[in-house]
DNA sequence: GCCAACGTTGGC
DNA sequence: GCCAACGTTGGC
């Protein structure tokens, strides 16, 4: 079982949307490194939901992989902003996963708080210039985040 | 709104 | 294969 983090802009899709909808298809990822991580995701893996580009930046809650990697349908849809004319239906370029709501944190665990945690000083998320929208989380980082949440 | 950091594109 | 130009991300 692995741990991951996925970023979303809450003005587009937030933890509240996921809580209401219960499940969501995570599509539209058009970055190869992020896609490669998504291909490694397996059912039952845990996913932190991170709010970016907003007022209260940080980890907002937890989800679980419900269905692991499948061809992202938006790549075949000419009406979708994520349409990719160059994708091959026999060997689709882009991957989506389905996630299920697990919990919403009582308070956002803010980026500022994460940066203060000495256990997370090497955490990819808090490194300057990090723009990857899908990140793996080590067991150690997972423990540190959950520990900070309880504190 | 600004801008640094990064990924992608395309000419050569 | 190099690299400048461009577009996007995302914190501030």
XYZ file of C-alpha atoms (C1' of nucleotides) in Angstrom:
175
model
C 0.000 0.000 0.000
C 1.360 3.330 -1.012
C 0.711 6.941 -0.216
C 0.322 9.811 -2.630
C -0.553 13.465 -2.777
C -2.544 15.169 -5.498
C -2.978 18.893 -5.967
C -6.167 20.607 -6.912
C -7.330 24.184 -7.108
C -10.291 24.376 -4.747
C -11.990 26.935 -6.983
C -12.189 24.125 -9.545
C -12.494 21.040 -7.345
C -12.074 20.928 -3.566
C -12.244 18.419 -0.742
C -15.812 19.642 -0.198
C -16.759 18.610 -3.716
C -15.231 15.196 -3.116
C -17.065 14.846 0.191
C -20.373 15.603 -1.502
C -19.759 13.467 -4.592
C -18.050 10.660 -2.593
C -16.028 9.599 -5.650
C -14.237 11.389 -8.441
C -12.411 10.493 -11.620
C -9.037 12.220 -11.469
C -8.456 13.129 -15.083
C -6.843 15.878 -17.107
C -3.312 15.278 -15.851
C -1.023 16.174 -18.739
C 2.399 15.886 -17.246
C 4.441 12.766 -17.909
C 6.009 12.475 -14.489
C 2.649 12.879 -12.781
C 1.129 10.371 -15.184
C 3.867 7.861 -14.430
C 3.045 8.094 -10.759
C -0.646 7.668 -11.515
C 0.141 4.467 -13.395
C 1.734 3.129 -10.226
C -1.329 3.808 -8.095
C -3.207 0.766 -6.868
C -6.610 0.236 -5.365
C -6.581 1.002 -1.611
C -3.639 3.398 -1.842
C -4.130 6.578 0.176
C -4.132 10.008 -1.409
C -3.747 13.324 0.347
C -5.811 16.058 -1.259
C -3.863 19.312 -1.448
C -5.370 22.704 -2.143
C -3.132 24.916 -4.268
C -3.390 28.366 -5.750
C -5.862 29.601 -3.164
C -6.237 31.467 0.082
C -5.615 28.587 2.455
C -2.900 26.458 0.880
C -2.316 23.015 2.320
C -3.496 19.438 2.777
C -7.261 19.394 3.107
C -8.100 15.730 3.509
C -7.615 12.134 2.560
C -8.955 9.932 -0.214
C -8.423 6.375 -1.380
C -7.821 4.851 -4.786
C -10.998 3.091 -5.840
C -9.933 2.126 -9.361
C -6.362 2.191 -10.484
C -5.017 3.436 -13.780
C -7.218 3.487 -16.846
C -7.160 5.507 -20.052
C -8.200 9.079 -19.322
C -11.387 9.511 -21.391
C -10.926 13.263 -21.779
C -7.960 12.735 -24.116
C -10.334 11.324 -26.763
C -12.971 14.020 -26.417
C -12.482 16.866 -28.916
C -14.734 19.064 -26.799
C -12.635 18.601 -23.695
C -9.935 21.126 -22.814
C -7.776 18.069 -22.157
C -8.241 16.639 -25.658
C -5.034 15.272 -27.123
C -5.111 14.790 -30.895
C -1.870 12.868 -30.788
C -2.877 10.167 -28.356
C -3.125 6.626 -29.726
C -6.347 4.779 -28.801
C -4.426 1.506 -28.964
C -1.876 2.854 -26.544
C -3.394 5.845 -24.729
C -0.958 8.416 -23.548
C -2.822 9.668 -20.478
C -4.043 7.904 -17.386
C -6.848 8.595 -14.939
C -7.705 7.053 -11.573
C -10.890 6.958 -9.547
C -10.763 8.039 -5.939
C -13.124 7.830 -2.999
C -13.575 10.346 -0.203
C -12.123 9.259 3.135
C -11.917 12.286 5.371
C -11.816 16.035 5.470
C -9.389 17.469 8.000
C -10.951 19.634 10.697
C -8.504 22.310 9.657
C -6.300 22.563 6.621
C -2.774 21.420 7.410
C -1.176 24.453 5.867
C 1.919 24.633 3.739
C 3.416 26.926 6.374
C 2.866 24.296 9.060
C 4.304 21.548 6.880
C 7.395 23.674 6.306
C 7.882 23.995 10.049
C 7.917 20.246 10.585
C 11.561 19.122 10.875
C 10.535 15.589 9.877
C 9.392 16.942 6.528
C 12.389 19.048 5.585
C 13.132 16.832 2.556
C 9.483 16.517 1.531
C 9.180 17.168 -2.198
C 6.036 19.235 -1.792
C 7.736 21.970 0.193
C 10.818 22.306 -1.983
C 11.038 25.537 -3.910
C 9.965 25.338 -7.525
C 8.068 22.104 -7.104
C 5.249 22.062 -9.644
C 4.430 18.397 -9.855
C 0.733 17.816 -9.259
C 1.024 14.161 -8.253
C 3.625 13.166 -5.680
C 4.602 9.949 -3.926
C 4.693 10.102 -0.128
C 7.065 7.879 1.828
C 5.900 5.952 4.897
C 8.007 8.290 7.010
C 6.395 11.369 5.497
C 2.951 9.861 5.905
C 3.607 9.272 9.611
C 4.968 12.782 10.025
C 1.943 14.343 8.355
C -0.546 12.293 10.350
C 1.385 13.033 13.541
C 1.266 16.741 12.850
C -2.443 16.491 12.155
C -3.095 15.042 15.610
C -0.874 17.573 17.340
C -0.943 40.842 -10.027
C 3.840 39.487 -9.974
C 7.344 36.522 -11.044
C 10.501 32.429 -10.374
C 10.716 27.843 -11.644
C 9.706 24.457 -14.582
C 8.030 21.648 -18.814
C 7.207 21.691 -23.679
C 7.720 23.087 -28.353
C 9.937 23.831 -32.514
C 13.608 25.890 -35.439
C 18.118 25.037 -36.556
C 20.618 17.246 -29.869
C 20.678 22.074 -28.457
C 18.418 25.850 -26.674
C 15.476 30.091 -26.985
C 10.820 31.149 -26.688
C 6.725 30.317 -24.782
C 3.005 28.704 -21.647
C 1.828 27.078 -17.094
C 2.134 26.420 -12.156
C 1.678 28.107 -7.813
C 3.416 30.763 -3.762
C 3.498 35.267 -2.242
